[in-house]
JSON list of C-alpha atoms in Angstrom, two decimals:
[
{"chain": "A", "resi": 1, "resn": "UNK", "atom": "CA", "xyz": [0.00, 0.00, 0.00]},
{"chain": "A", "resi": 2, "resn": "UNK", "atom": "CA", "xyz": [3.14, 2.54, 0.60]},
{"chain": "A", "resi": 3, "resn": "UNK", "atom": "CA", "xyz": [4.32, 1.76, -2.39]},
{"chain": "A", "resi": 4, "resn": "UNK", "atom": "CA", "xyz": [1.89, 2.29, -4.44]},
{"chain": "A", "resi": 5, "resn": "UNK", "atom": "CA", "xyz": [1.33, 5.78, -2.73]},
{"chain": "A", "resi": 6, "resn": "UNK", "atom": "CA", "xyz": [5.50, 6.54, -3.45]},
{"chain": "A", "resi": 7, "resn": "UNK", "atom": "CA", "xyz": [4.37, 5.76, -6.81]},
{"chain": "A", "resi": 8, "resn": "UNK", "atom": "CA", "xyz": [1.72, 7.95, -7.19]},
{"chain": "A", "resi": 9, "resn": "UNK", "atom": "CA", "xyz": [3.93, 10.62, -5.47]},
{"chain": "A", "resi": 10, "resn": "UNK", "atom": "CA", "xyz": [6.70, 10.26, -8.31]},
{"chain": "A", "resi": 11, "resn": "UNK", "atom": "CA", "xyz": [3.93, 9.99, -11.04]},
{"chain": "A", "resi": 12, "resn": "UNK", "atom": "CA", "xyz": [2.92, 13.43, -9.87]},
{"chain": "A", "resi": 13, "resn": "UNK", "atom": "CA", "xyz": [6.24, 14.75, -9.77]},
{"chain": "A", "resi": 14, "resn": "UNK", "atom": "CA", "xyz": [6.24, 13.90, -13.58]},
{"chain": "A", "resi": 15, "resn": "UNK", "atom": "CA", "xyz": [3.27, 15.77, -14.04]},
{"chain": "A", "resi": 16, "resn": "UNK", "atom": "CA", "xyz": [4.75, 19.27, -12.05]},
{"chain": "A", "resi": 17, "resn": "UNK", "atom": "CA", "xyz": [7.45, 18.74, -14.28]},
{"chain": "A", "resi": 18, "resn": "UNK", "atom": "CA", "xyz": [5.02, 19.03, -17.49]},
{"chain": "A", "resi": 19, "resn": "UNK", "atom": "CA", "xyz": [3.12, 21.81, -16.15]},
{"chain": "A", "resi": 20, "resn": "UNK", "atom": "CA", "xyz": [6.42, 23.69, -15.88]},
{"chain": "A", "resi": 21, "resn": "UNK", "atom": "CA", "xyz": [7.96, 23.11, -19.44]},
{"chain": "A", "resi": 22, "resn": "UNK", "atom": "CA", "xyz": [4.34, 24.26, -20.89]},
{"chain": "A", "resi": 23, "resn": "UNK", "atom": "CA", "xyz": [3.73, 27.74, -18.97]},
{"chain": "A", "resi": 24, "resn": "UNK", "atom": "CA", "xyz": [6.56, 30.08, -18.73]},
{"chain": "A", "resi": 25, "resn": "UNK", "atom": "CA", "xyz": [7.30, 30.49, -14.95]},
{"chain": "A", "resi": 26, "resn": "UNK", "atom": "CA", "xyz": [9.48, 33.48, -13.78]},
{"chain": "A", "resi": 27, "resn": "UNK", "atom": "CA", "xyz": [11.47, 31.69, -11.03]},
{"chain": "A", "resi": 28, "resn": "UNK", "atom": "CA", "xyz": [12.62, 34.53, -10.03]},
{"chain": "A", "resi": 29, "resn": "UNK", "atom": "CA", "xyz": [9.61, 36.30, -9.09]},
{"chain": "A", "resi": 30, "resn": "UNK", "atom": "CA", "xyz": [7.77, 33.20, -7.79]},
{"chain": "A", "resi": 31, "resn": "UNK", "atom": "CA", "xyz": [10.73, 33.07, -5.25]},
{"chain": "A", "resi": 32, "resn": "UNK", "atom": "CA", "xyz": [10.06, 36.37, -4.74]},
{"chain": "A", "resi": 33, "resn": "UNK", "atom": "CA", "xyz": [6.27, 36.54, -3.92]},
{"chain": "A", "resi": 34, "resn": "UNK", "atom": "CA", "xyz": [7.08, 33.33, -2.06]},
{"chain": "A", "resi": 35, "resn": "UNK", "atom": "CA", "xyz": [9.47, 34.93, 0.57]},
{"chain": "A", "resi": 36, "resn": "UNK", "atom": "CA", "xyz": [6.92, 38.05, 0.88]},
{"chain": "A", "resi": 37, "resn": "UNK", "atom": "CA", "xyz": [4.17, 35.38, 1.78]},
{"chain": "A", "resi": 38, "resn": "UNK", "atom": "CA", "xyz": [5.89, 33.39, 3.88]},
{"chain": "A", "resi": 39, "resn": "UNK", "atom": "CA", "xyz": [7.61, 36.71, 5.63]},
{"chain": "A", "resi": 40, "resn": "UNK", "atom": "CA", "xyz": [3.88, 38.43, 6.16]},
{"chain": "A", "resi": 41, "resn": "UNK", "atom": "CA", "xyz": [2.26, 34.89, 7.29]},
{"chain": "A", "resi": 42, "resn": "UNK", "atom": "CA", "xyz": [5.19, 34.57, 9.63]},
{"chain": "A", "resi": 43, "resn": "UNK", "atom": "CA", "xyz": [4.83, 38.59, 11.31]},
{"chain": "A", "resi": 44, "resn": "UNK", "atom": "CA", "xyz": [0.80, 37.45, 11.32]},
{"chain": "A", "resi": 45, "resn": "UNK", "atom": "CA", "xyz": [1.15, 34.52, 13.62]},
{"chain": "A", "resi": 46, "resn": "UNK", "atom": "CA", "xyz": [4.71, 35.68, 15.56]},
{"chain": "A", "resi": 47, "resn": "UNK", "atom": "CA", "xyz": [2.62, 39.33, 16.72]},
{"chain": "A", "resi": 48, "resn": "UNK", "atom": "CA", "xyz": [-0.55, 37.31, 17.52]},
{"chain": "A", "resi": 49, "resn": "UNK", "atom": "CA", "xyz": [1.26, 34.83, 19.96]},
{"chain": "A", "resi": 50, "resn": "UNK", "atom": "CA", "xyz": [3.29, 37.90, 21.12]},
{"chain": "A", "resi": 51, "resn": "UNK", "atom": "CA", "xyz": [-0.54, 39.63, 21.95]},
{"chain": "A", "resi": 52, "resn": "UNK", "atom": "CA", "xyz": [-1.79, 35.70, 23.72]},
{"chain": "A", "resi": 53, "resn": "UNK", "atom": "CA", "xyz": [1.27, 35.93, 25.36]},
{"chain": "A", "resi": 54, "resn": "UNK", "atom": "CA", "xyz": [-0.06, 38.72, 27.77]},
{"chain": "A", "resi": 55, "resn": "UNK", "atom": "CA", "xyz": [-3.35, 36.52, 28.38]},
{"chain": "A", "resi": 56, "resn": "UNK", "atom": "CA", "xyz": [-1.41, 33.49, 29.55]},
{"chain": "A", "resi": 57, "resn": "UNK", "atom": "CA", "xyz": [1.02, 35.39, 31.14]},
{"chain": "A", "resi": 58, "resn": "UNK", "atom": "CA", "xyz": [0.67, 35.35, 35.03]},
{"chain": "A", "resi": 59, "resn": "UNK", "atom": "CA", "xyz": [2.61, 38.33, 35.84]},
{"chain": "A", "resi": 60, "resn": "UNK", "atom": "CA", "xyz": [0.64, 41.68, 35.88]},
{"chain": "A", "resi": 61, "resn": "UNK", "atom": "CA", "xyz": [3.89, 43.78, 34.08]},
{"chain": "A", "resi": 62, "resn": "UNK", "atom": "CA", "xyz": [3.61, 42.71, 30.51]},
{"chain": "A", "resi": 63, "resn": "UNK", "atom": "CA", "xyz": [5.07, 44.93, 27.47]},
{"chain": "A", "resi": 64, "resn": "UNK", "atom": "CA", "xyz": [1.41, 46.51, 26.92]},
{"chain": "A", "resi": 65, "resn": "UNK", "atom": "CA", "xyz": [2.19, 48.45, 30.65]},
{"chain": "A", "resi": 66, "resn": "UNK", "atom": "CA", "xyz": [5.63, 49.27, 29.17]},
{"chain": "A", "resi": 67, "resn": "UNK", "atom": "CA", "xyz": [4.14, 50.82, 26.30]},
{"chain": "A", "resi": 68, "resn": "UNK", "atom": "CA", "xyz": [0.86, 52.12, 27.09]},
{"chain": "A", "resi": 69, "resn": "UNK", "atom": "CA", "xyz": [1.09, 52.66, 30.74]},
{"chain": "A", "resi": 70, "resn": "UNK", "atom": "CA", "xyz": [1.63, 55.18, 33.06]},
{"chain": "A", "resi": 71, "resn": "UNK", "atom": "CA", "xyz": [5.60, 56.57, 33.42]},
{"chain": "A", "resi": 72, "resn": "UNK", "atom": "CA", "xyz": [5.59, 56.29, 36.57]},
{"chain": "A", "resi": 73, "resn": "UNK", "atom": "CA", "xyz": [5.71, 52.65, 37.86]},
{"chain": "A", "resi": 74, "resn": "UNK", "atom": "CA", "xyz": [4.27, 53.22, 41.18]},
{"chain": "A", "resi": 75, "resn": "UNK", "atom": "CA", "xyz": [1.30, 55.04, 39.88]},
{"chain": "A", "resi": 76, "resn": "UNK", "atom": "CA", "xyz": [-1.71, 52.36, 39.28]},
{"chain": "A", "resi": 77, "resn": "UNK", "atom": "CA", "xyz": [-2.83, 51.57, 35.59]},
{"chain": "A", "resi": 78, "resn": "UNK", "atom": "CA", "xyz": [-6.18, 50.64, 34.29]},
{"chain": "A", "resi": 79, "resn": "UNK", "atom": "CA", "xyz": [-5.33, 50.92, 30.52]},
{"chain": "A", "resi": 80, "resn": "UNK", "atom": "CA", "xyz": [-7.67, 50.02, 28.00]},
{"chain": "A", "resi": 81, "resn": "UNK", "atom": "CA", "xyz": [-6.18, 49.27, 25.01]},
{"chain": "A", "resi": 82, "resn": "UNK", "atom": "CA", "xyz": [-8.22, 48.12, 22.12]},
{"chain": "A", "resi": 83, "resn": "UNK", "atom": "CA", "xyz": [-7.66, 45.00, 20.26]},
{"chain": "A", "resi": 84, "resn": "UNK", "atom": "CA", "xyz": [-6.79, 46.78, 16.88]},
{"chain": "A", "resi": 85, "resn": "UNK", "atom": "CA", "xyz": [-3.71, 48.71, 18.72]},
{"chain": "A", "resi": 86, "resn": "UNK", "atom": "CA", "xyz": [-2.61, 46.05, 20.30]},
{"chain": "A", "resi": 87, "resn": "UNK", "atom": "CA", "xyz": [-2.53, 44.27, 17.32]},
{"chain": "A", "resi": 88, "resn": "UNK", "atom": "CA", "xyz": [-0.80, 46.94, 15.12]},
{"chain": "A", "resi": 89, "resn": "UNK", "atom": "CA", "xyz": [1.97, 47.43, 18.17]},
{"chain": "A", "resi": 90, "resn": "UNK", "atom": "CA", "xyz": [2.34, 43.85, 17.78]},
{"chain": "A", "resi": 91, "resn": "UNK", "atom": "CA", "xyz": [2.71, 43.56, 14.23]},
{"chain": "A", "resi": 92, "resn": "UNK", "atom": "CA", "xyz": [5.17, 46.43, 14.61]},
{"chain": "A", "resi": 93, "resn": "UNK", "atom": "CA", "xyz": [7.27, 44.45, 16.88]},
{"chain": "A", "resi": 94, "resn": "UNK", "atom": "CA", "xyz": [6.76, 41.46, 15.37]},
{"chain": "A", "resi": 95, "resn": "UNK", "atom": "CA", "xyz": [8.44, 42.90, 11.49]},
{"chain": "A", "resi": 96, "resn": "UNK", "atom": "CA", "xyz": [11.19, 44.51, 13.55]},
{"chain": "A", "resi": 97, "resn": "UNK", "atom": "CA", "xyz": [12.05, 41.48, 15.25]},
{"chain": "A", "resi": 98, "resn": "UNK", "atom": "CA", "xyz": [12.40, 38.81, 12.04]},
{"chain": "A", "resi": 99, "resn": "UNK", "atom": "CA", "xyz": [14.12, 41.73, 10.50]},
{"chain": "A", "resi": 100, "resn": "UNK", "atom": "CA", "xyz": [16.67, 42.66, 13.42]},
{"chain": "A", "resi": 101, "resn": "UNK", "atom": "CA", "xyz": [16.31, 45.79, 12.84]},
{"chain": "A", "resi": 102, "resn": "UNK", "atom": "CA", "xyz": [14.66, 46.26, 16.45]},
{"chain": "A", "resi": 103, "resn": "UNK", "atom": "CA", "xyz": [14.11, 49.64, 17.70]},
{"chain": "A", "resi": 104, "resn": "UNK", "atom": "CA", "xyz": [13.54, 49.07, 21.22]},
{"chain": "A", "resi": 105, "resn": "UNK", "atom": "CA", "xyz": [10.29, 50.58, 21.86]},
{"chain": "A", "resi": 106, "resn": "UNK", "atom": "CA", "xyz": [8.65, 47.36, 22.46]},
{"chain": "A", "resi": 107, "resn": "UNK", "atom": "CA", "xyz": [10.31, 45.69, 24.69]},
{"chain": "A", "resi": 108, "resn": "UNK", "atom": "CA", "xyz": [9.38, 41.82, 26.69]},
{"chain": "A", "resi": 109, "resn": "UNK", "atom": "CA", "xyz": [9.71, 42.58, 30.38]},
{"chain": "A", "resi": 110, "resn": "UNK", "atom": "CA", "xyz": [8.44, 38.82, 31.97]},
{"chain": "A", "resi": 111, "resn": "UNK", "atom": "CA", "xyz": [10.51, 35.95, 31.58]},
{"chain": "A", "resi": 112, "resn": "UNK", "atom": "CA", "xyz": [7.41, 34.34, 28.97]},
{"chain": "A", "resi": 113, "resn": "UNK", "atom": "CA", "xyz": [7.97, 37.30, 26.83]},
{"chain": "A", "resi": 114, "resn": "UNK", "atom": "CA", "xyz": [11.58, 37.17, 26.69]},
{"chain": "A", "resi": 115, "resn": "UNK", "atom": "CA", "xyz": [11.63, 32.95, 26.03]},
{"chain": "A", "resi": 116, "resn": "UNK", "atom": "CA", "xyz": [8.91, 34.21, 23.29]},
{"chain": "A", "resi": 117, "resn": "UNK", "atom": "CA", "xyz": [11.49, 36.69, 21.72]},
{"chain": "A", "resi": 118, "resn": "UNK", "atom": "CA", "xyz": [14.00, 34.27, 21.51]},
{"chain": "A", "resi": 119, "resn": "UNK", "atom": "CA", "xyz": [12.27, 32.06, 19.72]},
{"chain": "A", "resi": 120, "resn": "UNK", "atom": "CA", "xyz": [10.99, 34.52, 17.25]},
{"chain": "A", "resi": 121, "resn": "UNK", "atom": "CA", "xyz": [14.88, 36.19, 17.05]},
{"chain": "A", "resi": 122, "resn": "UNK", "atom": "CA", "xyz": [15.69, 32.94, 15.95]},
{"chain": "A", "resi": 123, "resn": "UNK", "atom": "CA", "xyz": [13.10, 32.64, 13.75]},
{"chain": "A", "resi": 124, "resn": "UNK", "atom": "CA", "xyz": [13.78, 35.55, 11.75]},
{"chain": "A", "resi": 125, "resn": "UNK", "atom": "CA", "xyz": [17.12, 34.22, 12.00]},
{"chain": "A", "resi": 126, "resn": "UNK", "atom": "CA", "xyz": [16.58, 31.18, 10.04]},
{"chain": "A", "resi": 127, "resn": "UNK", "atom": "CA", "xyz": [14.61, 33.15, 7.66]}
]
């Protein structure tokens, strides 16, 4: 039964390779418009987890106090920030992380953030 699936896997191999000698494929470009995809899929999902990360987080000084709060940090905050600016501070982040370019404006400040920066560093790393 595997081998008639491996089979089927090489016979449509053969068939790719068809497809690609009849239409005239810019490689260049598709590698292009591949690495913007997989670049804005990849800021999507690393600024949403870094926005859940504040939910699951235990501590009460996540980087949405650091940014939005008060200056001083003895004074008490009640911030409401909406979903849409978290989001957008997020995404922010999020592209100036995978591009280490990273201002410093956003910064993690529990030790959940900062193991959640790491891994995204090293994402945009390996990108």
């Amino acid at each position: 039964l595997k081998l008639a699936k491996l089979l089927r896997m090489l016979r449509a191999g053969r068939m790719f390779d068809r497809i690609e000698s009849t239409m005239r494929i810019d490689y260049s470009s598709l590698r292009l418009s591949s690495f913007l995809v997989v670049t804005l899929v990849g800021t999507h999902w690393l600024a949403c987890g870094f926005s859940l990360i504040t939910k699951w987080d235990t501590e009460n000084n996540s980087w949405i106090k650091a940014v939005w709060g008060p200056d001083d940090p003895d004074e008490e905050w009640v911030g409401s920030v909406t979903a849409v600016e978290k989001y957008v501070a997020a995404m922010y982040w999020s592209a100036m992380t995978i591009s280490t370019i990273g201002y410093g404006d956003i910064v993690p400040t529990t030790v959940l953030e900062r193991i959640y920066v790491i891994v995204c560093m090293l994402y945009g790393a390996l990108l």
